[in-house]
Structure formats: C-alpha cells, structure tokens
Backbone as CSV, one residue per row, in Angstrom:
resi,resn,N_x,N_y,N_z,CA_x,CA_y,CA_z,C_x,C_y,C_z
1,MET,-22.100,73.444,17.640,-21.786,73.807,19.016,-23.085,73.904,19.823
2,ILE,-23.114,73.265,20.981,-24.287,73.322,21.843,-24.202,74.571,22.716
3,HIS,-25.205,75.439,22.616,-25.242,76.624,23.467,-26.228,76.373,24.599
4,LEU,-25.717,76.408,25.823,-26.564,76.210,26.998,-26.290,77.306,28.012
5,SER,-27.335,77.789,28.633,-27.203,78.744,29.727,-28.177,78.326,30.824
6,ILE,-27.624,77.842,31.935,-28.466,77.354,33.022,-29.057,78.533,33.790
7,GLN,-30.367,78.544,33.905,-31.064,79.590,34.642,-31.093,79.275,36.132
8,THR,-31.494,78.060,36.455,-31.521,77.600,37.838,-31.674,76.084,37.829
9,SER,-31.593,75.477,38.997,-31.748,74.022,39.093,-32.282,73.679,40.478
10,GLY,-32.713,72.442,40.646,-33.229,72.046,41.947,-33.606,70.582,41.978
11,PHE,-34.157,70.156,43.113,-34.637,68.789,43.257,-35.835,68.794,44.196
12,ASN,-36.658,67.760,44.101,-37.878,67.664,44.904,-37.952,66.307,45.585
13,THR,-38.407,66.322,46.843,-38.534,65.076,47.602,-39.885,64.943,48.304
14,GLU,-40.736,65.974,48.248,-41.996,65.932,48.985,-43.078,65.216,48.167
15,SER,-43.969,64.499,48.851,-45.114,63.892,48.171,-46.055,65.015,47.734
16,LEU,-46.642,64.868,46.561,-47.445,65.968,46.035,-48.326,65.476,44.891
17,LYS,-49.536,65.992,44.860,-50.452,65.773,43.748,-50.796,67.144,43.193
18,ALA,-50.439,67.392,41.933,-50.593,68.754,41.422,-50.632,68.764,39.898
19,GLU,-50.818,69.980,39.388,-50.772,70.236,37.951,-50.123,71.596,37.755
20,HIS,-49.191,71.691,36.818,-48.601,73.002,36.559,-48.182,73.114,35.099
21,THR,-48.028,74.356,34.658,-47.585,74.638,33.299,-46.136,75.099,33.335
22,VAL,-45.314,74.471,32.549,-43.878,74.771,32.513,-43.665,76.127,31.847
23,ASN,-42.765,76.941,32.398,-42.534,78.270,31.820,-41.147,78.446,31.221
24,SER,-40.345,77.384,31.161,-39.016,77.498,30.551,-38.592,76.141,30.008
25,HIS,-37.583,76.159,29.156,-37.003,74.903,28.704,-36.265,74.250,29.870
26,GLY,-36.276,72.937,29.902,-35.597,72.275,31.005,-35.291,70.819,30.725
27,VAL,-34.437,70.276,31.589,-34.058,68.865,31.543,-34.282,68.298,32.936
28,GLY,-34.906,67.142,33.015,-35.202,66.562,34.317,-34.719,65.135,34.446
29,LEU,-34.443,64.747,35.673,-34.119,63.362,36.014,-35.168,62.875,37.001
30,TYR,-35.960,61.908,36.586,-36.918,61.292,37.503,-36.306,60.009,38.049
31,VAL,-36.362,59.836,39.378,-35.763,58.658,40.009,-36.831,57.770,40.638
32,TYR,-37.576,58.309,41.624,-38.527,57.484,42.368,-39.810,58.253,42.685
33,GLY,-40.846,57.497,43.042,-42.017,58.060,43.696,-43.185,58.435,42.824
34,MET,-43.095,58.250,41.512,-44.194,58.645,40.639,-45.329,57.625,40.704
35,LYS,-46.521,58.088,41.040,-47.692,57.209,41.057,-48.479,57.329,39.753
36,ARG,-48.577,58.541,39.241,-49.220,58.728,37.947,-48.719,60.030,37.337
37,THR,-48.744,60.100,36.029,-48.282,61.307,35.351,-48.871,61.389,33.951
38,ARG,-49.159,62.611,33.524,-49.536,62.887,32.141,-48.905,64.214,31.754
39,ARG,-48.364,64.239,30.556,-47.758,65.472,30.067,-48.390,65.840,28.733
40,PHE,-48.559,67.147,28.531,-49.158,67.639,27.301,-48.261,68.725,26.720
41,PHE,-48.025,68.649,25.419,-47.278,69.694,24.742,-48.097,70.993,24.742
42,PRO,-47.483,72.133,24.380,-48.204,73.411,24.415,-49.489,73.431,23.590
43,ASP,-49.580,72.601,22.545,-50.790,72.579,21.721,-51.822,71.576,22.217
44,GLY,-51.553,70.935,23.360,-52.501,69.988,23.932,-52.271,68.540,23.550
45,SER,-51.382,68.283,22.586,-51.098,66.896,22.199,-50.190,66.249,23.242
46,GLU,-50.246,64.922,23.310,-49.421,64.187,24.266,-48.166,63.657,23.586
47,PRO,-47.022,63.717,24.265,-45.788,63.180,23.689,-45.922,61.692,23.395
48,ASN,-45.313,61.275,22.280,-45.269,59.857,21.939,-44.080,59.247,22.674
49,LEU,-44.305,58.883,23.936,-43.212,58.436,24.795,-42.884,56.970,24.549
50,PRO,-41.625,56.591,24.801,-41.269,55.176,24.720,-42.105,54.365,25.705
51,ALA,-42.249,53.097,25.408,-43.067,52.222,26.258,-42.281,51.795,27.491
52,PHE,-42.408,52.572,28.562,-41.816,52.156,29.834,-42.744,52.578,30.959
53,GLY,-42.595,51.922,32.102,-43.510,52.126,33.206,-43.451,53.522,33.786
54,VAL,-44.564,53.954,34.393,-44.645,55.293,34.963,-43.605,55.500,36.054
55,ASP,-43.208,54.426,36.741,-42.263,54.554,37.848,-40.836,54.205,37.452
56,GLN,-40.566,54.031,36.153,-39.199,53.722,35.728,-38.368,54.996,35.680
57,PRO,-37.143,54.984,36.210,-36.277,56.163,36.126,-36.127,56.627,34.676
58,SER,-36.040,57.930,34.499,-35.963,58.447,33.132,-35.381,59.850,33.111
59,LEU,-34.891,60.236,31.941,-34.516,61.615,31.644,-35.654,62.231,30.843
60,ARG,-35.965,63.510,31.119,-37.113,64.133,30.469,-36.770,65.552,30.020
61,LEU,-37.396,65.959,28.929,-37.254,67.319,28.426,-38.547,68.093,28.670
62,TYR,-38.388,69.389,28.909,-39.540,70.262,29.128,-39.417,71.488,28.226
63,VAL,-40.553,71.953,27.721,-40.583,73.151,26.883,-41.648,74.096,27.423
64,PRO,-41.503,75.407,27.199,-42.486,76.365,27.700,-43.893,76.042,27.197
65,GLY,-44.859,76.118,28.100,-46.240,75.832,27.739,-46.644,74.390,27.927
66,MET,-45.675,73.516,28.230,-46.010,72.113,28.483,-46.774,72.009,29.799
67,ARG,-47.844,71.222,29.813,-48.650,71.037,31.017,-48.361,69.665,31.608
68,HIS,-48.164,69.627,32.921,-47.773,68.388,33.589,-48.738,68.112,34.743
69,ILE,-49.386,66.954,34.683,-50.251,66.489,35.771,-49.549,65.311,36.423
70,TYR,-49.400,65.355,37.749,-48.602,64.295,38.378,-49.035,64.055,39.821
71,GLU,-48.638,62.898,40.312,-48.831,62.553,41.715,-47.612,61.758,42.181
72,TYR,-46.958,62.278,43.235,-45.788,61.627,43.822,-46.126,61.141,45.226
73,ASP,-45.530,60.005,45.614,-45.667,59.564,47.004,-44.451,60.026,47.808
74,GLU,-44.330,59.537,49.046,-43.279,60.020,49.952,-41.872,59.578,49.551
75,SER,-41.738,58.661,48.596,-40.401,58.236,48.150,-39.876,59.098,47.002
76,ARG,-40.551,60.191,46.735,-40.232,61.027,45.578,-38.773,61.476,45.548
77,GLU,-38.200,61.414,44.333,-36.901,62.035,44.052,-36.868,62.406,42.577
78,ASN,-36.813,63.679,42.309,-36.620,64.122,40.931,-35.787,65.398,40.906
79,TRP,-34.958,65.517,39.890,-34.049,66.647,39.711,-34.431,67.391,38.434
80,TRP,-34.141,68.686,38.407,-34.472,69.455,37.219,-33.482,70.603,37.026
81,VAL,-33.299,70.974,35.775,-32.441,72.105,35.401,-33.223,72.961,34.415
82,ALA,-33.434,74.233,34.745,-34.133,75.166,33.859,-33.108,75.953,33.051
83,LEU,-33.413,76.183,31.768,-32.478,76.839,30.856,-32.981,78.212,30.427
84,SER,-32.038,79.115,30.194,-32.361,80.418,29.614,-32.259,80.312,28.097
85,PRO,-33.090,81.046,27.356,-32.984,81.004,25.895,-31.725,81.743,25.431
86,PRO,-31.220,81.385,24.235,-31.742,80.354,23.334,-31.298,78.961,23.771
87,THR,-32.081,77.969,23.416,-31.757,76.585,23.747,-31.649,75.772,22.455
88,PRO,-30.951,74.636,22.500,-30.790,73.844,21.272,-32.032,73.061,20.872
89,PHE,-33.038,72.996,21.747,-34.241,72.243,21.380,-35.486,73.104,21.563
90,GLU,-36.467,72.865,20.687,-37.724,73.609,20.692,-38.864,72.652,20.350
91,TYR,-40.077,73.037,20.730,-41.241,72.251,20.318,-41.719,72.752,18.966
92,ASN,-41.905,71.829,18.021,-42.397,72.161,16.691,-43.869,71.760,16.605
93,ARG,-44.750,72.740,16.502,-46.189,72.462,16.532,-46.655,71.685,15.307
94,SER,-46.080,71.967,14.147,-46.533,71.267,12.945,-46.127,69.799,12.967
95,MET,-44.953,69.499,13.529,-44.488,68.112,13.606,-44.940,67.416,14.886
96,ARG,-45.368,68.231,15.879,-45.724,67.703,17.199,-44.577,66.888,17.792
97,GLU,-43.399,67.455,17.677,-42.186,66.811,18.169,-41.298,67.867,18.810
98,ILE,-40.427,67.425,19.719,-39.343,68.285,20.182,-38.212,68.149,19.172
99,ILE,-37.732,69.285,18.687,-36.740,69.298,17.617,-35.426,69.861,18.140
100,TRP,-34.345,69.151,17.840,-32.999,69.636,18.146,-32.507,70.392,16.923
101,ASN,-32.182,71.670,17.076,-31.706,72.493,15.973,-30.186,72.566,15.998
102,ALA,-29.579,72.150,14.886,-28.119,72.160,14.780,-27.739,72.820,13.464
103,GLY,-27.791,74.157,13.431,-27.444,74.866,12.210,-28.420,74.538,11.092
104,GLU,-27.883,73.989,9.997,-28.731,73.687,8.842,-29.532,72.407,9.020
105,TYR,-29.264,71.659,10.087,-29.950,70.390,10.303,-30.829,70.464,11.548
106,SER,-31.841,69.607,11.550,-32.682,69.485,12.737,-33.056,68.025,12.918
107,PHE,-33.248,67.621,14.173,-33.518,66.230,14.498,-34.688,66.163,15.473
108,ALA,-35.608,65.265,15.215,-36.668,64.997,16.183,-36.090,64.131,17.295
109,ILE,-36.287,64.550,18.534,-35.752,63.797,19.672,-36.891,63.461,20.630
110,PRO,-36.757,62.389,21.398,-37.839,61.990,22.307,-37.986,62.955,23.472
111,ALA,-39.186,63.053,23.997,-39.436,63.904,25.165,-38.954,63.251,26.449
112,ALA,-38.721,61.941,26.405,-38.238,61.219,27.589,-37.529,59.954,27.138
113,ILE,-36.517,59.536,27.903,-35.833,58.277,27.618,-35.663,57.508,28.926
114,PRO,-35.877,56.205,28.903,-35.775,55.411,30.128,-34.330,55.195,30.548
115,LEU,-34.128,54.995,31.842,-32.813,54.670,32.392,-32.884,53.320,33.090
116,ASP,-31.817,52.550,32.976,-31.709,51.327,33.766,-31.405,51.696,35.218
117,ASP,-31.776,50.826,36.133,-31.495,51.085,37.549,-30.006,51.299,37.795
118,ALA,-29.166,50.586,37.037,-27.720,50.707,37.221,-27.199,52.082,36.808
119,GLU,-27.959,52.797,35.959,-27.529,54.117,35.500,-27.882,55.219,36.486
120,VAL,-28.801,54.947,37.390,-29.331,55.991,38.267,-28.268,56.629,39.158
121,PRO,-27.407,55.858,39.860,-26.420,56.512,40.735,-25.512,57.490,39.993
122,GLY,-25.041,57.095,38.811,-24.174,57.988,38.053,-24.897,59.228,37.583
123,MET,-26.142,59.064,37.125,-26.901,60.214,36.650,-27.287,61.126,37.813
124,ARG,-27.599,60.540,38.967,-27.891,61.347,40.155,-26.674,62.194,40.539
125,MET,-25.481,61.602,40.459,-24.260,62.338,40.781,-24.057,63.504,39.820
126,ILE,-24.345,63.282,38.538,-24.195,64.353,37.552,-25.132,65.510,37.874
127,PHE,-26.395,65.221,38.147,-27.353,66.284,38.453,-27.024,66.961,39.783
128,THR,-26.494,66.198,40.738,-26.065,66.801,42.008,-24.949,67.806,41.769
129,GLN,-23.972,67.425,40.962,-22.846,68.320,40.684,-23.285,69.527,39.867
130,ILE,-24.183,69.313,38.906,-24.704,70.445,38.138,-25.377,71.443,39.072
131,HIS,-26.181,70.934,40.003,-26.889,71.801,40.955,-25.901,72.570,41.827
132,GLU,-24.911,71.893,42.363,-23.936,72.545,43.240,-23.122,73.592,42.486
133,LYS,-22.689,73.260,41.277,-21.855,74.186,40.509,-22.648,75.389,40.019
134,THR,-23.937,75.185,39.733,-24.772,76.288,39.257,-24.848,77.413,40.281
135,PHE,-24.843,77.053,41.570,-25.001,78.051,42.625,-23.691,78.425,43.311
136,SER,-22.566,77.977,42.769,-21.290,78.291,43.422,-20.878,79.744,43.202
137,GLY,-21.354,80.346,42.114,-20.971,81.718,41.806,-19.661,81.842,41.064
138,LEU,-18.935,80.740,40.896,-17.648,80.774,40.204,-17.855,80.504,38.716
139,PRO,-17.335,81.368,37.840,-17.515,81.163,36.398,-17.065,79.785,35.930
140,LYS,-15.953,79.304,36.461,-15.443,77.989,36.059,-16.458,76.894,36.390
141,ASP,-17.058,76.965,37.575,-18.043,75.961,37.973,-19.286,76.011,37.088
142,ILE,-19.706,77.218,36.737,-20.891,77.366,35.892,-20.642,76.766,34.514
143,ILE,-19.454,77.022,33.968,-19.102,76.434,32.667,-19.078,74.916,32.759
144,GLU,-18.507,74.393,33.841,-18.468,72.941,34.024,-19.881,72.367,34.113
145,ALA,-20.772,73.061,34.811,-22.157,72.596,34.929,-22.830,72.537,33.560
146,GLU,-22.602,73.557,32.732,-23.212,73.586,31.404,-22.661,72.484,30.515
147,LEU,-21.360,72.204,30.632,-20.763,71.121,29.846,-21.276,69.760,30.309
148,MET,-21.455,69.601,31.613,-22.006,68.345,32.128,-23.433,68.138,31.628
149,LEU,-24.214,69.220,31.600,-25.585,69.107,31.105,-25.596,68.782,29.614
150,ALA,-24.642,69.338,28.870,-24.538,69.010,27.446,-24.326,67.512,27.258
151,GLY,-23.524,66.910,28.140,-23.314,65.470,28.079,-24.592,64.687,28.323
152,VAL,-25.444,65.208,29.212,-26.739,64.560,29.461,-27.624,64.654,28.214
153,LEU,-27.629,65.822,27.575,-28.484,66.025,26.408,-28.080,65.152,25.228
154,VAL,-26.811,64.780,25.173,-26.360,63.887,24.101,-27.158,62.586,24.110
155,ARG,-27.586,62.174,25.295,-28.367,60.937,25.397,-29.639,61.004,24.537
156,PHE,-30.234,62.182,24.446,-31.458,62.319,23.653,-31.165,62.205,22.159
157,LEU,-29.980,62.654,21.742,-29.594,62.504,20.343,-29.264,61.054,20.018
158,GLN,-28.708,60.351,20.996,-28.337,58.952,20.774,-29.547,58.035,20.748
159,GLN,-30.632,58.484,21.352,-31.845,57.662,21.414,-32.584,57.790,20.094
160,LYS,-32.551,56.763,19.275,-33.185,56.829,17.966,-34.699,56.807,18.101
161,LYS,-35.344,57.691,17.344,-36.804,57.674,17.289,-37.218,56.687,16.205
162,PRO,-37.997,55.666,16.550,-38.397,54.686,15.542,-39.306,55.298,14.490
163,LEU,-39.135,54.862,13.251,-40.027,55.301,12.196,-41.353,54.551,12.308
164,ALA,-42.368,55.112,11.674,-43.677,54.469,11.728,-43.631,53.084,11.089
165,ASP,-42.806,52.935,10.054,-42.680,51.656,9.357,-41.242,51.179,9.484
166,THR,-41.038,50.029,10.093,-39.670,49.525,10.275,-39.009,49.232,8.939
167,ASN,-39.805,48.958,7.879,-39.220,48.740,6.562,-38.531,49.996,6.057
168,ASP,-39.108,51.176,6.377,-38.480,52.438,6.000,-37.111,52.563,6.641
169,CYS,-37.010,52.148,7.896,-35.736,52.193,8.613,-34.730,51.265,7.941
170,ASP,-35.161,50.072,7.552,-34.274,49.129,6.869,-33.762,49.714,5.565
171,ILE,-34.634,50.383,4.823,-34.245,50.974,3.547,-33.181,52.037,3.750
172,SER,-33.382,52.921,4.727,-32.412,53.994,4.956,-31.063,53.434,5.388
173,GLU,-31.063,52.408,6.226,-29.802,51.828,6.681,-29.095,51.075,5.559
174,LYS,-29.867,50.374,4.723,-29.262,49.678,3.583,-28.633,50.673,2.615
175,LEU,-29.336,51.777,2.357,-28.800,52.785,1.446,-27.540,53.415,2.022
176,ARG,-27.534,53.687,3.321,-26.333,54.268,3.926,-25.146,53.316,3.807
177,ARG,-25.371,52.022,4.034,-24.278,51.053,3.929,-23.742,50.973,2.500
178,LEU,-24.640,51.061,1.517,-24.194,51.044,0.126,-23.375,52.289,-0.206
179,ILE,-23.828,53.441,0.286,-23.067,54.677,0.064,-21.690,54.569,0.707
180,ASP,-21.645,54.061,1.933,-20.373,53.942,2.649,-19.408,53.003,1.935
181,SER,-19.925,51.935,1.354,-19.052,50.953,0.698,-18.609,51.401,-0.695
182,ASP,-19.328,52.357,-1.273,-18.998,52.851,-2.617,-18.096,54.078,-2.512
183,GLU,-16.889,53.887,-1.983,-16.004,55.019,-1.696,-15.585,55.771,-2.956
184,ARG,-15.519,55.102,-4.092,-15.089,55.757,-5.326,-16.274,56.310,-6.122
185,SER,-17.453,56.268,-5.516,-18.662,56.800,-6.169,-18.830,56.236,-7.578
186,GLN,-18.705,54.924,-7.681,-18.847,54.275,-8.982,-20.307,54.188,-9.415
187,TYR,-21.210,54.274,-8.448,-22.631,54.138,-8.755,-23.372,55.426,-8.407
188,SER,-24.352,55.759,-9.223,-25.203,56.909,-8.916,-26.176,56.522,-7.808
189,LEU,-26.818,57.520,-7.219,-27.815,57.225,-6.190,-28.981,56.427,-6.763
190,ASP,-29.345,56.694,-8.017,-30.406,55.909,-8.657,-30.021,54.434,-8.716
191,GLU,-28.760,54.172,-9.058,-28.299,52.785,-9.152,-28.255,52.129,-7.774
192,LEU,-27.825,52.877,-6.759,-27.790,52.320,-5.404,-29.203,52.007,-4.916
193,CYS,-30.142,52.889,-5.219,-31.533,52.644,-4.813,-32.093,51.412,-5.520
194,ALA,-31.718,51.240,-6.791,-32.182,50.068,-7.535,-31.656,48.778,-6.915
195,MET,-30.459,48.841,-6.318,-29.875,47.652,-5.689,-30.705,47.162,-4.509
196,ILE,-31.426,48.084,-3.861,-32.265,47.669,-2.729,-33.744,47.624,-3.118
197,GLY,-33.999,47.799,-4.427,-35.336,47.573,-4.950,-36.352,48.657,-4.679
198,VAL,-35.902,49.908,-4.542,-36.839,51.013,-4.316,-36.484,52.175,-5.228
199,GLY,-37.445,53.070,-5.428,-37.205,54.255,-6.224,-36.417,55.301,-5.450
200,ARG,-35.778,56.199,-6.190,-34.928,57.213,-5.561,-35.726,58.134,-4.638
201,ASP,-36.890,58.590,-5.069,-37.667,59.536,-4.256,-38.076,58.916,-2.923
202,PHE,-38.528,57.656,-2.968,-38.939,56.997,-1.735,-37.736,56.771,-0.823
203,ALA,-36.600,56.374,-1.412,-35.388,56.156,-0.614,-34.923,57.459,0.030
204,ARG,-35.004,58.564,-0.716,-34.624,59.868,-0.159,-35.499,60.216,1.037
205,LYS,-36.804,59.966,0.910,-37.736,60.259,2.003,-37.383,59.437,3.244
206,CYS,-37.171,58.139,3.066,-36.830,57.268,4.203,-35.514,57.702,4.839
207,PHE,-34.527,58.001,3.995,-33.203,58.377,4.484,-33.278,59.662,5.300
208,PHE,-34.014,60.642,4.793,-34.107,61.919,5.502,-34.850,61.767,6.819
209,GLU,-35.924,60.982,6.835,-36.682,60.800,8.072,-35.839,60.117,9.142
210,HIS,-34.947,59.235,8.712,-34.140,58.481,9.679,-32.901,59.252,10.125
211,TYR,-32.221,59.915,9.176,-30.935,60.554,9.488,-30.985,62.078,9.461
212,ARG,-32.093,62.656,9.016,-32.259,64.117,8.928,-31.232,64.758,8.000
213,ILE,-30.841,64.036,6.981,-29.970,64.568,5.939,-30.295,63.800,4.665
214,LEU,-30.272,64.473,3.517,-30.538,63.798,2.254,-29.350,62.924,1.871
215,PRO,-29.592,61.795,1.178,-28.483,60.894,0.858,-27.384,61.542,0.025
216,GLY,-27.767,62.449,-0.895,-26.747,63.126,-1.687,-25.853,64.012,-0.832
217,ASP,-26.458,64.741,0.110,-25.671,65.586,1.016,-24.797,64.736,1.928
218,TYR,-25.356,63.602,2.387,-24.570,62.706,3.242,-23.356,62.186,2.498
219,ARG,-23.545,61.762,1.253,-22.424,61.244,0.458,-21.357,62.321,0.270
220,ARG,-21.782,63.539,-0.040,-20.825,64.625,-0.270,-20.050,64.952,0.999
221,LYS,-20.748,65.099,2.126,-20.074,65.459,3.374,-19.146,64.340,3.841
222,ARG,-19.559,63.088,3.649,-18.711,61.967,4.051,-17.441,61.933,3.205
223,ARG,-17.586,62.180,1.907,-16.421,62.188,1.022,-15.453,63.293,1.425
224,ILE,-15.971,64.482,1.714,-15.106,65.599,2.110,-14.382,65.282,3.412
225,ALA,-15.089,64.688,4.373,-14.465,64.332,5.650,-13.349,63.317,5.448
226,GLN,-13.551,62.352,4.552,-12.521,61.349,4.301,-11.319,61.949,3.585
227,ILE,-11.578,62.852,2.649,-10.479,63.537,1.959,-9.659,64.348,2.952
228,LEU,-10.338,65.068,3.836,-9.639,65.854,4.850,-8.800,64.957,5.750
229,ASN,-9.329,63.806,6.110,-8.587,62.873,6.960,-7.331,62.366,6.258
230,LEU,-7.432,62.060,4.959,-6.260,61.589,4.216,-5.213,62.692,4.081
231,LEU,-5.645,63.920,3.846,-4.700,65.040,3.782,-3.990,65.241,5.111
232,ASN,-4.724,65.043,6.189,-4.215,65.314,7.530,-3.326,64.196,8.054
233,SER,-3.665,62.953,7.741,-3.016,61.827,8.416,-2.121,60.976,7.537
234,THR,-2.048,61.272,6.237,-1.198,60.475,5.354,-0.340,61.387,4.488
235,ASP,0.595,60.773,3.785,1.427,61.504,2.825,1.029,61.178,1.392
236,LEU,-0.180,60.689,1.204,-0.657,60.397,-0.141,-0.684,61.667,-0.982
237,SER,-0.356,61.524,-2.252,-0.416,62.667,-3.158,-1.867,62.994,-3.486
238,LEU,-2.083,64.192,-4.044,-3.440,64.568,-4.451,-3.980,63.598,-5.494
239,LYS,-3.109,63.143,-6.377,-3.529,62.201,-7.409,-4.028,60.900,-6.785
240,GLU,-3.309,60.415,-5.764,-3.699,59.172,-5.092,-5.013,59.348,-4.327
241,ILE,-5.161,60.492,-3.659,-6.401,60.752,-2.915,-7.576,60.861,-3.877
242,ALA,-7.352,61.552,-5.007,-8.410,61.685,-6.007,-8.838,60.314,-6.524
243,TYR,-7.869,59.443,-6.793,-8.185,58.103,-7.297,-9.006,57.315,-6.284
244,ARG,-8.625,57.401,-5.015,-9.342,56.655,-3.967,-10.815,57.024,-3.904
245,HIS,-11.123,58.256,-4.276,-12.504,58.728,-4.146,-13.195,58.923,-5.492
246,GLY,-12.642,58.300,-6.523,-13.316,58.296,-7.813,-13.350,59.641,-8.501
247,ILE,-12.403,60.507,-8.180,-12.312,61.819,-8.828,-11.328,61.691,-9.978
248,SER,-11.785,62.009,-11.187,-11.027,61.673,-12.390,-9.713,62.425,-12.533
249,HIS,-9.609,63.600,-11.951,-8.375,64.379,-12.098,-8.125,65.163,-10.816
250,GLN,-6.854,65.293,-10.453,-6.541,65.987,-9.200,-6.935,67.456,-9.241
251,ALA,-7.062,68.015,-10.454,-7.500,69.414,-10.554,-8.925,69.567,-10.016
252,TYR,-9.764,68.562,-10.253,-11.122,68.601,-9.717,-11.106,68.513,-8.190
253,LEU,-10.186,67.697,-7.668,-10.052,67.593,-6.212,-9.588,68.922,-5.624
254,SER,-8.628,69.564,-6.284,-8.146,70.869,-5.805,-9.276,71.894,-5.784
255,ALA,-10.097,71.881,-6.830,-11.220,72.824,-6.892,-12.230,72.537,-5.782
256,LEU,-12.472,71.246,-5.514,-13.395,70.864,-4.442,-12.890,71.354,-3.091
257,ILE,-11.604,71.179,-2.836,-11.016,71.606,-1.559,-11.083,73.122,-1.415
258,ARG,-10.778,73.850,-2.486,-10.845,75.317,-2.423,-12.272,75.781,-2.133
259,ARG,-13.233,75.131,-2.750,-14.632,75.532,-2.553,-15.091,75.268,-1.124
260,GLU,-14.658,74.149,-0.536,-15.110,73.771,0.803,-14.364,74.500,1.910
261,PHE,-13.060,74.720,1.727,-12.229,75.221,2.831,-11.585,76.578,2.559
262,GLN,-11.766,77.115,1.352,-11.153,78.391,0.969,-9.626,78.358,1.138
263,LEU,-9.051,77.185,0.938,-7.603,76.991,0.996,-7.197,76.054,-0.132
264,THR,-5.943,76.175,-0.564,-5.431,75.192,-1.510,-5.152,73.895,-0.760
265,PRO,-5.031,72.765,-1.455,-4.703,71.515,-0.763,-3.424,71.603,0.058
266,THR,-2.409,72.275,-0.481,-1.144,72.418,0.256,-1.340,73.240,1.518
267,GLU,-2.075,74.354,1.407,-2.332,75.192,2.581,-3.135,74.436,3.634
268,LEU,-4.117,73.663,3.172,-4.944,72.901,4.108,-4.110,71.854,4.834
269,ARG,-3.273,71.150,4.094,-2.424,70.125,4.706,-1.457,70.752,5.701
270,GLN,-0.861,71.882,5.340,0.074,72.558,6.248,-0.638,73.043,7.505
271,THR,-1.857,73.543,7.345,-2.614,74.040,8.496,-2.850,72.940,9.510
272,TYR,-3.291,71.782,9.048,-3.601,70.697,9.978,-2.351,70.038,10.524
273,ARG,-1.285,70.026,9.750,-0.030,69.488,10.278,0.498,70.387,11.399
274,CYS,0.329,71.706,11.243,0.765,72.642,12.300,-0.068,72.455,13.557
275,ILE,-1.370,72.227,13.382,-2.239,72.012,14.542,-1.801,70.773,15.297
276,LYS,-1.466,69.709,14.572,-1.055,68.459,15.213,0.234,68.636,15.999
277,LYS,1.130,69.478,15.497,2.390,69.720,16.218,2.144,70.506,17.495
C-alpha cells in the first residue's frame, strides 16, 4: 500500500537563476524554460540521470538535503508537490540511489524520467488537479489528490534502471522465463541456471539486482499466486491443482495453503467465492 500525505503544492512561472536546498520529499513536473540545472544528493553525489536534454519535459523526485542549482528563462513552467513523512521513497547513502520501500522489498528508482511532448498536456492536467484538490479543504478532494499522485509515482517504478552490464540483465530475464515456464517445478534452480550457462550464485545476484527479489522467493510467491487463482476461479480439485504445480500429494498443498493463509483450502475457496458474489 502506498502511503502519501501531501503537505503542499505549487507551480512556478518566473525566470530565475538560483540555488536552494530541498527540505522535504517531493515530486515535480518540469515542462519548459530550463537553461541549465545540476542536482546533488544530500551526500554531494550527483544522480545518475537518464540521457535526455536539459530542456526535455520530465518527472523528478526530490529528497530532503538535495541541492538544486538552476536557471530558468521567461518560458518557465514547473509544478511540484511536497510530501509529509513518512514517504514511500528515501535516499540511501550507501547505494547512492533513491529507494522505494515496499514492506520486505525495496527498489532503486530513477531520480528523474523523461516525458514525450505528447504526454505533457495530460501530466499538466494531473498536477493542476492535484494542486486544486490539495487546497480545496474537502477530505474527499485531498484523498483524490493523493491517489492521483500515487498514479504519477507508479511511473518511477515502471521505469527500469539499467544494470551496469546488459549481460546481467539478459541472465536475469532468461532465468525468470525459465522459472515461469517450469510450472511443475521439475527443475531445481541449479539446473535452470545451468541451462543458461551460469552458476547459481551469479544468477541470484543478477536476478536480485534486476527484480529486487531472489529467484527462489520469486518462484515460491508466483506458485502461491497461481494456486490461489486456481482455487478462486476454477472448480479443479486439490489433487488436480497439486499435480499442475508439481506437488506430489494434495496433503502437501493443504499444508502450504494453511501456512500461507492460515485457512484450509476449503475455507480459502469459500472466502474468495463469497467476495466475488
């Protein structure tokens, strides 16, 4: 669940040459007017930004202590939303990255992502509505503004951060495809890694760097999600579901379901069938 609390919001249109230190987490939309810019994380390092021009429209993240040097001309247009803590993203000094925290998982996300010119009108409308709703004073409007901002932040999760070595990325994607195709878990992770010609430890490292989850955990969670889907959407027996997923006996499947959901298979199926009704 994304927890967001908007502190304030605004937009700027005046030409200005300045330097300032950010004092809160924030999300920004840059549209026009940037002549030059440099940003520094709280420890003085510079974000590893995607390769796009200084004047290209973009979405940007801000963290407390970030220093921003900039110069805008008279065509300036930029929007910003400041957040109250806690926020879903933080700067990690050891990794020198902005990290999205999601419970037991964390993801490195870019400090900025480029926008196509065609995306600007829609994104401008979103930030306009967020700004208007933030100051309406109505609880419903404030909730809507926070949900709209959550939709903007999803863009940062969707923007993949490239690995230092593209071969590492290929390895992680190949391993994921092999795991996905091995629905009955006929092969161990060692055997799957051997199929792509790498050792298990190296494959685990590549997989975690790319997906922020270990391959064994990914396989387990994917299997549980598929089992839950079959219980919810089909009339297959436990024996049939167990067979589909390479579980030798339905008693093992029942034990797995009890451990994950604290319900028997029958109780779990009844619960989700009631929800659907």
